[in-house]
Amino acid sequence: MSVPSVKLNDGNTIPGIALGLWKNKNEAECVASVQAALAAGYRHFDSAQVYGNEQYLAEGLKAAGAKREDVFITTKIAVQHFARVAGSFDKSLERLDMDYVDLLLLHFPVSLLRGHAWKALEDIHKTGKAKSIGVSNYTVRHLEELLKTCHVKPAVNQVELHVYLQQPELLEFCRQHDIVVEAYSPLAHAHGMDNEVLESIANKYGKSSAQVMIRWCIEQGTVPLPKSTNPDRIKQNIDVFDFKLDADDMEKLKSLNTNMRTCWDPTNVP
Ligand code: A2P
């Protein structure tokens, strides 16, 4: 499976799909899913301090004999570590058994502490221990604030994004500012897959509703991070680069937007 790369504003590139590791907390299951993903062609893994699986990701990579330079690894600073980002990141590196990550994100726009935490990420970036830095769950307002003061622009904003939560204003803002959007929960947490619009488009291409949902994220120029622990579904979720949704499909899918959130809502975070 050949996965296209996406260019980041700092000159680095990121593989256009990742295995999301949220809730993948069981050691054996996590190790097995990382191995299944590597076998299916994934080279990009999205972890976080709060997922509790950085060490299992490392274990899976080792068990599969993956070379460090062949994989793209993301982790995120947990909200409870915003006052001591550097120390907590060093512990992440220990758990990952790596001397750098490809992408380091602030997990949430924590009030009062997010400016301080971003400076800490910029310092880590200077050391080369994080090749790219970015944010997660930032709204346009949080990004505007950050862009006024940052020395290093965020390369990525990772947010919940799927056909039921399309966030067109946020996507447009990120496009204008050359910030790549990563789509977490691109399958809306497995809600609404039996929708007839999704099913009819899926039938047209001989794909599943899940594949149409993931492809919709790609058509939006985002990097989807579908999560699965099931080897067949892991394989299915990366098999989305041999078809395209046309304008008519995209118009139909637009009608599914209900602003449904399955996860954190940062909208009102001051
Ligand atoms: P499982 O791990 O058993 O495959 P999201 O990435 O939007 O958070 O969705 C994750 C949820 O969707 C998980 O419950 C996962 O279950 C399920 N899932 C992942 N891939 C597929 C798929 N191709 N078809 C149906 N459900 C899927």
PDB file of C-alpha atoms and ligand atoms in Angstrom:
ATOM      1  CA  MET A   1       0.000   0.000   0.000  1.00  0.00           C
ATOM      2  CA  SER A   2       1.594   3.245  -1.087  1.00  0.00           C
ATOM      3  CA  VAL A   3       0.578   6.154   1.135  1.00  0.00           C
ATOM      4  CA  PRO A   4       1.088   9.714  -0.127  1.00  0.00           C
ATOM      5  CA  SER A   5       2.930  12.156   2.122  1.00  0.00           C
ATOM      6  CA  VAL A   6       1.761  15.600   3.120  1.00  0.00           C
ATOM      7  CA  LYS A   7       4.178  18.523   3.359  1.00  0.00           C
ATOM      8  CA  LEU A   8       4.356  20.438   6.644  1.00  0.00           C
ATOM      9  CA  ASN A   9       5.095  24.171   6.922  1.00  0.00           C
ATOM     10  CA  ASP A  10       8.522  23.417   8.453  1.00  0.00           C
ATOM     11  CA  GLY A  11       9.667  21.445   5.399  1.00  0.00           C
ATOM     12  CA  ASN A  12       9.129  18.003   6.927  1.00  0.00           C
ATOM     13  CA  THR A  13       6.652  15.506   5.512  1.00  0.00           C
ATOM     14  CA  ILE A  14       4.054  13.387   7.260  1.00  0.00           C
ATOM     15  CA  PRO A  15       2.527  10.135   5.958  1.00  0.00           C
ATOM     16  CA  GLY A  16      -1.066  10.814   4.877  1.00  0.00           C
ATOM     17  CA  ILE A  17      -2.721   8.369   7.288  1.00  0.00           C
ATOM     18  CA  ALA A  18      -1.890   7.020  10.757  1.00  0.00           C
ATOM     19  CA  LEU A  19      -3.013   4.351  13.135  1.00  0.00           C
ATOM     20  CA  GLY A  20      -4.689   6.207  16.009  1.00  0.00           C
ATOM     21  CA  LEU A  21      -3.839   4.622  19.357  1.00  0.00           C
ATOM     22  CA  TRP A  22      -6.380   6.255  21.659  1.00  0.00           C
ATOM     23  CA  LYS A  23      -7.967   3.742  24.056  1.00  0.00           C
ATOM     24  CA  ASN A  24      -5.536   1.075  22.851  1.00  0.00           C
ATOM     25  CA  LYS A  25      -4.366   0.481  26.429  1.00  0.00           C
ATOM     26  CA  ASN A  26      -4.066  -3.252  26.614  1.00  0.00           C
ATOM     27  CA  GLU A  27      -0.421  -4.235  26.122  1.00  0.00           C
ATOM     28  CA  ALA A  28      -0.905  -7.375  24.019  1.00  0.00           C
ATOM     29  CA  GLU A  29      -3.644  -5.760  21.919  1.00  0.00           C
ATOM     30  CA  CYS A  30      -1.646  -2.597  21.321  1.00  0.00           C
ATOM     31  CA  VAL A  31       1.536  -4.477  20.368  1.00  0.00           C
ATOM     32  CA  ALA A  32      -0.462  -6.707  18.006  1.00  0.00           C
ATOM     33  CA  SER A  33      -2.245  -3.760  16.376  1.00  0.00           C
ATOM     34  CA  VAL A  34       1.030  -1.920  15.751  1.00  0.00           C
ATOM     35  CA  GLN A  35       2.423  -5.074  14.141  1.00  0.00           C
ATOM     36  CA  ALA A  36      -0.732  -5.535  12.038  1.00  0.00           C
ATOM     37  CA  ALA A  37      -0.574  -1.896  10.970  1.00  0.00           C
ATOM     38  CA  LEU A  38       3.067  -2.137   9.897  1.00  0.00           C
ATOM     39  CA  ALA A  39       2.247  -5.256   7.889  1.00  0.00           C
ATOM     40  CA  ALA A  40      -0.660  -3.398   6.242  1.00  0.00           C
ATOM     41  CA  GLY A  41       1.608  -0.501   5.230  1.00  0.00           C
ATOM     42  CA  TYR A  42       1.131   2.073   8.009  1.00  0.00           C
ATOM     43  CA  ARG A  43       4.278   4.003   8.887  1.00  0.00           C
ATOM     44  CA  HIS A  44       2.651   6.671  11.061  1.00  0.00           C
ATOM     45  CA  PHE A  45       1.483   6.105  14.646  1.00  0.00           C
ATOM     46  CA  ASP A  46      -0.375   8.586  16.797  1.00  0.00           C
ATOM     47  CA  SER A  47       0.122   8.190  20.532  1.00  0.00           C
ATOM     48  CA  ALA A  48      -0.105  10.514  23.552  1.00  0.00           C
ATOM     49  CA  GLN A  49       1.049  10.581  27.153  1.00  0.00           C
ATOM     50  CA  VAL A  50      -2.526  10.236  28.304  1.00  0.00           C
ATOM     51  CA  TYR A  51      -3.165   7.129  26.176  1.00  0.00           C
ATOM     52  CA  GLY A  52      -0.788   5.166  28.411  1.00  0.00           C
ATOM     53  CA  ASN A  53       0.600   3.199  25.470  1.00  0.00           C
ATOM     54  CA  GLU A  54       3.825   4.901  24.359  1.00  0.00           C
ATOM     55  CA  GLN A  55       5.781   1.912  25.709  1.00  0.00           C
ATOM     56  CA  TYR A  56       3.499  -0.575  23.929  1.00  0.00           C
ATOM     57  CA  LEU A  57       3.934   1.307  20.669  1.00  0.00           C
ATOM     58  CA  ALA A  58       7.704   0.981  21.126  1.00  0.00           C
ATOM     59  CA  GLU A  59       7.288  -2.720  21.867  1.00  0.00           C
ATOM     60  CA  GLY A  60       5.182  -3.261  18.724  1.00  0.00           C
ATOM     61  CA  LEU A  61       7.692  -1.442  16.538  1.00  0.00           C
ATOM     62  CA  LYS A  62      10.535  -3.535  17.945  1.00  0.00           C
ATOM     63  CA  ALA A  63       8.638  -6.794  17.634  1.00  0.00           C
ATOM     64  CA  ALA A  64       8.054  -6.019  13.957  1.00  0.00           C
ATOM     65  CA  GLY A  65      11.686  -5.001  13.425  1.00  0.00           C
ATOM     66  CA  ALA A  66      10.709  -1.502  12.236  1.00  0.00           C
ATOM     67  CA  LYS A  67      13.606   0.880  11.720  1.00  0.00           C
ATOM     68  CA  ARG A  68      13.278   4.205  13.544  1.00  0.00           C
ATOM     69  CA  GLU A  69      13.876   6.226  10.374  1.00  0.00           C
ATOM     70  CA  ASP A  70      11.082   4.387   8.558  1.00  0.00           C
ATOM     71  CA  VAL A  71       8.305   5.382  10.953  1.00  0.00           C
ATOM     72  CA  PHE A  72       6.670   8.661  11.893  1.00  0.00           C
ATOM     73  CA  ILE A  73       5.835   8.906  15.597  1.00  0.00           C
ATOM     74  CA  THR A  74       3.594  11.450  17.287  1.00  0.00           C
ATOM     75  CA  THR A  75       3.024  11.961  20.972  1.00  0.00           C
ATOM     76  CA  LYS A  76       1.214  14.686  22.911  1.00  0.00           C
ATOM     77  CA  ILE A  77       1.840  16.520  26.159  1.00  0.00           C
ATOM     78  CA  ALA A  78      -0.979  15.740  28.615  1.00  0.00           C
ATOM     79  CA  VAL A  79      -2.821  18.687  30.153  1.00  0.00           C
ATOM     80  CA  GLN A  80      -1.537  17.858  33.643  1.00  0.00           C
ATOM     81  CA  HIS A  81       2.050  18.285  32.390  1.00  0.00           C
ATOM     82  CA  PHE A  82       1.730  21.756  30.844  1.00  0.00           C
ATOM     83  CA  ALA A  83       3.637  23.341  33.742  1.00  0.00           C
ATOM     84  CA  ARG A  84       6.580  20.942  33.250  1.00  0.00           C
ATOM     85  CA  VAL A  85       6.602  20.049  29.608  1.00  0.00           C
ATOM     86  CA  ALA A  86      10.331  19.282  29.217  1.00  0.00           C
ATOM     87  CA  GLY A  87      10.521  16.746  32.068  1.00  0.00           C
ATOM     88  CA  SER A  88       7.361  14.974  30.986  1.00  0.00           C
ATOM     89  CA  PHE A  89       8.550  14.834  27.370  1.00  0.00           C
ATOM     90  CA  ASP A  90      11.842  13.225  28.442  1.00  0.00           C
ATOM     91  CA  LYS A  91       9.778  10.520  30.145  1.00  0.00           C
ATOM     92  CA  SER A  92       7.819  10.034  26.907  1.00  0.00           C
ATOM     93  CA  LEU A  93      11.081   9.541  25.023  1.00  0.00           C
ATOM     94  CA  GLU A  94      12.137   6.972  27.619  1.00  0.00           C
ATOM     95  CA  ARG A  95       8.858   5.090  27.250  1.00  0.00           C
ATOM     96  CA  LEU A  96       9.134   5.252  23.460  1.00  0.00           C
ATOM     97  CA  ASP A  97      12.805   4.261  23.714  1.00  0.00           C
ATOM     98  CA  MET A  98      13.625   6.903  21.113  1.00  0.00           C
ATOM     99  CA  ASP A  99      15.816   9.971  21.070  1.00  0.00           C
ATOM    100  CA  TYR A 100      13.327  12.041  19.073  1.00  0.00           C
ATOM    101  CA  VAL A 101       9.706  12.097  17.985  1.00  0.00           C
ATOM    102  CA  ASP A 102       8.604  13.219  14.552  1.00  0.00           C
ATOM    103  CA  LEU A 103       5.747  15.305  15.901  1.00  0.00           C
ATOM    104  CA  LEU A 104       5.022  16.628  19.376  1.00  0.00           C
ATOM    105  CA  LEU A 105       1.662  18.239  20.162  1.00  0.00           C
ATOM    106  CA  LEU A 106       0.050  20.098  23.047  1.00  0.00           C
ATOM    107  CA  HIS A 107      -2.968  17.914  23.687  1.00  0.00           C
ATOM    108  CA  PHE A 108      -5.516  20.635  24.535  1.00  0.00           C
ATOM    109  CA  PRO A 109      -5.655  24.464  24.685  1.00  0.00           C
ATOM    110  CA  VAL A 110      -5.406  24.625  28.494  1.00  0.00           C
ATOM    111  CA  SER A 111      -6.309  28.142  29.710  1.00  0.00           C
ATOM    112  CA  LEU A 112      -3.469  30.234  31.211  1.00  0.00           C
ATOM    113  CA  LEU A 113      -0.839  27.525  30.684  1.00  0.00           C
ATOM    114  CA  ARG A 114      -0.963  27.030  26.903  1.00  0.00           C
ATOM    115  CA  GLY A 115       1.337  29.991  26.038  1.00  0.00           C
ATOM    116  CA  HIS A 116       3.977  28.806  28.489  1.00  0.00           C
ATOM    117  CA  ALA A 117       3.655  25.226  27.251  1.00  0.00           C
ATOM    118  CA  TRP A 118       4.081  26.306  23.614  1.00  0.00           C
ATOM    119  CA  LYS A 119       7.373  28.079  24.498  1.00  0.00           C
ATOM    120  CA  ALA A 120       8.551  24.819  26.057  1.00  0.00           C
ATOM    121  CA  LEU A 121       7.676  22.988  22.823  1.00  0.00           C
ATOM    122  CA  GLU A 122       9.674  25.575  20.837  1.00  0.00           C
ATOM    123  CA  ASP A 123      12.685  24.915  23.101  1.00  0.00           C
ATOM    124  CA  ILE A 124      12.352  21.150  22.561  1.00  0.00           C
ATOM    125  CA  HIS A 125      12.071  21.761  18.803  1.00  0.00           C
ATOM    126  CA  LYS A 126      15.394  23.656  18.882  1.00  0.00           C
ATOM    127  CA  THR A 127      17.114  20.624  20.414  1.00  0.00           C
ATOM    128  CA  GLY A 128      15.903  18.393  17.557  1.00  0.00           C
ATOM    129  CA  LYS A 129      14.152  16.033  19.975  1.00  0.00           C
ATOM    130  CA  ALA A 130      10.858  16.899  18.226  1.00  0.00           C
ATOM    131  CA  LYS A 131      11.255  17.337  14.461  1.00  0.00           C
ATOM    132  CA  SER A 132       7.905  19.118  14.167  1.00  0.00           C
ATOM    133  CA  ILE A 133       5.606  20.682  16.756  1.00  0.00           C
ATOM    134  CA  GLY A 134       1.921  21.444  16.791  1.00  0.00           C
ATOM    135  CA  VAL A 135      -1.290  21.546  18.759  1.00  0.00           C
ATOM    136  CA  SER A 136      -4.445  19.537  19.236  1.00  0.00           C
ATOM    137  CA  ASN A 137      -8.059  20.516  19.882  1.00  0.00           C
ATOM    138  CA  TYR A 138      -7.329  24.185  19.077  1.00  0.00           C
ATOM    139  CA  THR A 139     -10.185  26.282  17.714  1.00  0.00           C
ATOM    140  CA  VAL A 140      -9.645  29.243  15.353  1.00  0.00           C
ATOM    141  CA  ARG A 141      -9.579  31.549  18.386  1.00  0.00           C
ATOM    142  CA  HIS A 142      -6.832  29.530  20.100  1.00  0.00           C
ATOM    143  CA  LEU A 143      -4.806  29.411  16.882  1.00  0.00           C
ATOM    144  CA  GLU A 144      -5.149  33.173  16.324  1.00  0.00           C
ATOM    145  CA  GLU A 145      -3.808  33.776  19.813  1.00  0.00           C
ATOM    146  CA  LEU A 146      -0.880  31.407  19.265  1.00  0.00           C
ATOM    147  CA  LEU A 147       0.018  32.823  15.837  1.00  0.00           C
ATOM    148  CA  LYS A 148       0.367  36.312  17.377  1.00  0.00           C
ATOM    149  CA  THR A 149       3.084  35.237  19.819  1.00  0.00           C
ATOM    150  CA  CYS A 150       4.803  32.100  18.513  1.00  0.00           C
ATOM    151  CA  HIS A 151       8.335  31.983  17.109  1.00  0.00           C
ATOM    152  CA  VAL A 152       7.734  28.590  15.525  1.00  0.00           C
ATOM    153  CA  LYS A 153       4.389  28.218  13.777  1.00  0.00           C
ATOM    154  CA  PRO A 154       2.433  25.051  14.640  1.00  0.00           C
ATOM    155  CA  ALA A 155       2.857  22.561  11.793  1.00  0.00           C
ATOM    156  CA  VAL A 156      -0.296  20.648  12.712  1.00  0.00           C
ATOM    157  CA  ASN A 157      -3.629  21.053  14.474  1.00  0.00           C
ATOM    158  CA  GLN A 158      -5.125  17.684  15.394  1.00  0.00           C
ATOM    159  CA  VAL A 159      -8.890  17.875  15.940  1.00  0.00           C
ATOM    160  CA  GLU A 160     -11.968  15.701  15.899  1.00  0.00           C
ATOM    161  CA  LEU A 161     -13.123  15.726  12.290  1.00  0.00           C
ATOM    162  CA  HIS A 162     -15.490  13.495  10.343  1.00  0.00           C
ATOM    163  CA  VAL A 163     -18.509  13.723   8.066  1.00  0.00           C
ATOM    164  CA  TYR A 164     -20.716  14.452  11.094  1.00  0.00           C
ATOM    165  CA  LEU A 165     -18.377  17.215  12.389  1.00  0.00           C
ATOM    166  CA  GLN A 166     -17.016  18.944   9.286  1.00  0.00           C
ATOM    167  CA  GLN A 167     -15.663  22.178  10.824  1.00  0.00           C
ATOM    168  CA  PRO A 168     -15.367  24.111   7.520  1.00  0.00           C
ATOM    169  CA  GLU A 169     -14.245  27.410   9.141  1.00  0.00           C
ATOM    170  CA  LEU A 170     -11.439  25.725  11.058  1.00  0.00           C
ATOM    171  CA  LEU A 171     -10.303  23.875   7.926  1.00  0.00           C
ATOM    172  CA  GLU A 172     -10.262  27.104   5.923  1.00  0.00           C
ATOM    173  CA  PHE A 173      -8.318  28.959   8.627  1.00  0.00           C
ATOM    174  CA  CYS A 174      -5.711  26.186   8.775  1.00  0.00           C
ATOM    175  CA  ARG A 175      -5.457  26.127   4.973  1.00  0.00           C
ATOM    176  CA  GLN A 176      -4.833  29.868   4.902  1.00  0.00           C
ATOM    177  CA  HIS A 177      -2.136  29.589   7.565  1.00  0.00           C
ATOM    178  CA  ASP A 178      -0.487  26.483   6.128  1.00  0.00           C
ATOM    179  CA  ILE A 179      -1.275  24.335   9.169  1.00  0.00           C
ATOM    180  CA  VAL A 180      -2.011  20.685   8.371  1.00  0.00           C
ATOM    181  CA  VAL A 181      -5.157  19.363  10.032  1.00  0.00           C
ATOM    182  CA  GLU A 182      -5.065  15.841  11.404  1.00  0.00           C
ATOM    183  CA  ALA A 183      -8.491  14.234  11.752  1.00  0.00           C
ATOM    184  CA  TYR A 184      -8.942  12.219  14.922  1.00  0.00           C
ATOM    185  CA  SER A 185     -11.981   9.957  15.256  1.00  0.00           C
ATOM    186  CA  PRO A 186     -12.489  10.097  11.471  1.00  0.00           C
ATOM    187  CA  LEU A 187     -15.025   7.267  11.928  1.00  0.00           C
ATOM    188  CA  ALA A 188     -16.998   9.305  14.479  1.00  0.00           C
ATOM    189  CA  HIS A 189     -16.153   6.553  16.928  1.00  0.00           C
ATOM    190  CA  ALA A 190     -18.057   4.037  14.802  1.00  0.00           C
ATOM    191  CA  HIS A 191     -21.309   6.042  15.050  1.00  0.00           C
ATOM    192  CA  GLY A 192     -23.548   6.508  12.031  1.00  0.00           C
ATOM    193  CA  MET A 193     -21.857   4.062   9.654  1.00  0.00           C
ATOM    194  CA  ASP A 194     -25.222   2.625   8.639  1.00  0.00           C
ATOM    195  CA  ASN A 195     -26.259   5.970   7.136  1.00  0.00           C
ATOM    196  CA  GLU A 196     -27.828   5.526   3.687  1.00  0.00           C
ATOM    197  CA  VAL A 197     -25.834   8.343   2.026  1.00  0.00           C
ATOM    198  CA  LEU A 198     -22.606   6.737   3.208  1.00  0.00           C
ATOM    199  CA  GLU A 199     -23.782   3.280   2.202  1.00  0.00           C
ATOM    200  CA  SER A 200     -24.832   4.319  -1.299  1.00  0.00           C
ATOM    201  CA  ILE A 201     -21.481   6.038  -1.956  1.00  0.00           C
ATOM    202  CA  ALA A 202     -19.646   3.042  -0.494  1.00  0.00           C
ATOM    203  CA  ASN A 203     -21.561   0.676  -2.808  1.00  0.00           C
ATOM    204  CA  LYS A 204     -20.713   2.834  -5.819  1.00  0.00           C
ATOM    205  CA  TYR A 205     -16.979   2.287  -5.239  1.00  0.00           C
ATOM    206  CA  GLY A 206     -17.101  -1.227  -3.751  1.00  0.00           C
ATOM    207  CA  LYS A 207     -15.851   0.194  -0.449  1.00  0.00           C
ATOM    208  CA  SER A 208     -17.211   0.292   3.114  1.00  0.00           C
ATOM    209  CA  SER A 209     -18.844   3.252   4.844  1.00  0.00           C
ATOM    210  CA  ALA A 210     -15.729   3.474   7.040  1.00  0.00           C
ATOM    211  CA  GLN A 211     -13.530   3.793   3.954  1.00  0.00           C
ATOM    212  CA  VAL A 212     -15.771   6.548   2.578  1.00  0.00           C
ATOM    213  CA  MET A 213     -15.526   8.402   5.906  1.00  0.00           C
ATOM    214  CA  ILE A 214     -11.728   8.142   5.864  1.00  0.00           C
ATOM    215  CA  ARG A 215     -11.556   9.146   2.203  1.00  0.00           C
ATOM    216  CA  TRP A 216     -13.729  12.213   2.950  1.00  0.00           C
ATOM    217  CA  CYS A 217     -11.018  13.374   5.386  1.00  0.00           C
ATOM    218  CA  ILE A 218      -8.359  12.895   2.707  1.00  0.00           C
ATOM    219  CA  GLU A 219     -10.407  14.846   0.137  1.00  0.00           C
ATOM    220  CA  GLN A 220     -10.447  17.698   2.671  1.00  0.00           C
ATOM    221  CA  GLY A 221      -6.638  17.723   2.639  1.00  0.00           C
ATOM    222  CA  THR A 222      -6.422  16.375   6.180  1.00  0.00           C
ATOM    223  CA  VAL A 223      -4.483  13.424   7.609  1.00  0.00           C
ATOM    224  CA  PRO A 224      -6.916  10.889   9.128  1.00  0.00           C
ATOM    225  CA  LEU A 225      -5.991   8.867  12.216  1.00  0.00           C
ATOM    226  CA  PRO A 226      -8.471   5.951  12.254  1.00  0.00           C
ATOM    227  CA  LYS A 227      -8.264   3.735  15.291  1.00  0.00           C
ATOM    228  CA  SER A 228      -8.765  -0.004  15.296  1.00  0.00           C
ATOM    229  CA  THR A 229      -7.402  -3.006  17.125  1.00  0.00           C
ATOM    230  CA  ASN A 230      -8.871  -5.428  14.609  1.00  0.00           C
ATOM    231  CA  PRO A 231      -6.340  -6.594  11.952  1.00  0.00           C
ATOM    232  CA  ASP A 232      -8.932  -6.743   9.146  1.00  0.00           C
ATOM    233  CA  ARG A 233     -10.251  -3.274   9.912  1.00  0.00           C
ATOM    234  CA  ILE A 234      -6.710  -1.905  10.305  1.00  0.00           C
ATOM    235  CA  LYS A 235      -6.046  -3.186   6.786  1.00  0.00           C
ATOM    236  CA  GLN A 236      -9.340  -1.908   5.433  1.00  0.00           C
ATOM    237  CA  ASN A 237      -8.780   1.595   6.851  1.00  0.00           C
ATOM    238  CA  ILE A 238      -5.558   2.172   4.912  1.00  0.00           C
ATOM    239  CA  ASP A 239      -7.059   0.810   1.688  1.00  0.00           C
ATOM    240  CA  VAL A 240      -8.394   4.230   0.709  1.00  0.00           C
ATOM    241  CA  PHE A 241      -5.861   5.465  -1.830  1.00  0.00           C
ATOM    242  CA  ASP A 242      -7.265   3.708  -4.904  1.00  0.00           C
ATOM    243  CA  PHE A 243     -10.486   5.704  -5.235  1.00  0.00           C
ATOM    244  CA  LYS A 244     -11.620   9.325  -5.080  1.00  0.00           C
ATOM    245  CA  LEU A 245     -14.898  10.917  -4.076  1.00  0.00           C
ATOM    246  CA  ASP A 246     -16.339  13.104  -6.835  1.00  0.00           C
ATOM    247  CA  ALA A 247     -18.017  16.515  -6.479  1.00  0.00           C
ATOM    248  CA  ASP A 248     -21.456  14.922  -6.336  1.00  0.00           C
ATOM    249  CA  ASP A 249     -20.395  12.561  -3.517  1.00  0.00           C
ATOM    250  CA  MET A 250     -18.843  15.452  -1.607  1.00  0.00           C
ATOM    251  CA  GLU A 251     -22.023  17.513  -1.963  1.00  0.00           C
ATOM    252  CA  LYS A 252     -24.111  14.623  -0.606  1.00  0.00           C
ATOM    253  CA  LEU A 253     -21.702  14.084   2.275  1.00  0.00           C
ATOM    254  CA  LYS A 254     -21.885  17.792   3.156  1.00  0.00           C
ATOM    255  CA  SER A 255     -25.488  17.216   4.210  1.00  0.00           C
ATOM    256  CA  LEU A 256     -24.365  14.822   6.981  1.00  0.00           C
ATOM    257  CA  ASN A 257     -22.746  17.590   9.027  1.00  0.00           C
ATOM    258  CA  THR A 258     -24.580  17.862  12.355  1.00  0.00           C
ATOM    259  CA  ASN A 259     -21.650  19.157  14.443  1.00  0.00           C
ATOM    260  CA  MET A 260     -21.756  15.925  16.413  1.00  0.00           C
ATOM    261  CA  ARG A 261     -18.841  15.614  18.795  1.00  0.00           C
ATOM    262  CA  THR A 262     -17.807  12.259  20.222  1.00  0.00           C
ATOM    263  CA  CYS A 263     -14.949  13.662  22.272  1.00  0.00           C
ATOM    264  CA  TRP A 264     -13.649  16.840  23.986  1.00  0.00           C
ATOM    265  CA  ASP A 265     -15.291  20.115  22.989  1.00  0.00           C
ATOM    266  CA  PRO A 266     -12.768  22.962  23.169  1.00  0.00           C
ATOM    267  CA  THR A 267     -15.211  25.586  21.816  1.00  0.00           C
ATOM    268  CA  ASN A 268     -15.722  27.432  25.092  1.00  0.00           C
ATOM    269  CA  VAL A 269     -12.251  27.053  26.571  1.00  0.00           C
ATOM    270  CA  PRO A 270     -11.200  30.647  27.438  1.00  0.00           C
TER     271      PRO A 270
HETATM  272  P1  A2P B   1     -12.285  -1.794  16.393  1.00  0.00           P
HETATM  273  O1  A2P B   1     -11.064  -1.338  17.152  1.00  0.00           O
HETATM  274  O2  A2P B   1     -12.923  -2.989  16.996  1.00  0.00           O
HETATM  275  O3  A2P B   1     -12.032  -1.930  14.905  1.00  0.00           O
HETATM  276  P2  A2P B   1     -12.510   6.438  15.529  1.00  0.00           P
HETATM  277  O4  A2P B   1     -11.199   6.196  14.864  1.00  0.00           O
HETATM  278  O5  A2P B   1     -13.404   7.342  14.772  1.00  0.00           O
HETATM  279  O6  A2P B   1     -12.383   6.887  16.977  1.00  0.00           O
HETATM  280  O7  A2P B   1     -13.315   5.038  15.567  1.00  0.00           O
HETATM  281  C1  A2P B   1     -12.813   3.952  16.270  1.00  0.00           C
HETATM  282  C2  A2P B   1     -13.922   2.937  16.425  1.00  0.00           C
HETATM  283  O8  A2P B   1     -14.348   2.468  15.122  1.00  0.00           O
HETATM  284  C3  A2P B   1     -13.492   1.726  17.187  1.00  0.00           C
HETATM  285  O9  A2P B   1     -14.596   1.307  17.973  1.00  0.00           O
HETATM  286  C4  A2P B   1     -13.182   0.686  16.103  1.00  0.00           C
HETATM  287  O10 A2P B   1     -13.411  -0.614  16.563  1.00  0.00           O
HETATM  288  C5  A2P B   1     -14.171   1.056  15.024  1.00  0.00           C
HETATM  289  N1  A2P B   1     -13.667   0.796  13.666  1.00  0.00           N
HETATM  290  C6  A2P B   1     -12.422   1.016  13.207  1.00  0.00           C
HETATM  291  N2  A2P B   1     -12.329   0.726  11.901  1.00  0.00           N
HETATM  292  C7  A2P B   1     -13.554   0.312  11.510  1.00  0.00           C
HETATM  293  C8  A2P B   1     -14.097  -0.132  10.283  1.00  0.00           C
HETATM  294  N3  A2P B   1     -13.347  -0.197   9.177  1.00  0.00           N
HETATM  295  N4  A2P B   1     -15.411  -0.507  10.257  1.00  0.00           N
HETATM  296  C9  A2P B   1     -16.164  -0.447  11.362  1.00  0.00           C
HETATM  297  N5  A2P B   1     -15.709  -0.022  12.566  1.00  0.00           N
HETATM  298  C10 A2P B   1     -14.420   0.358  12.645  1.00  0.00           C
END
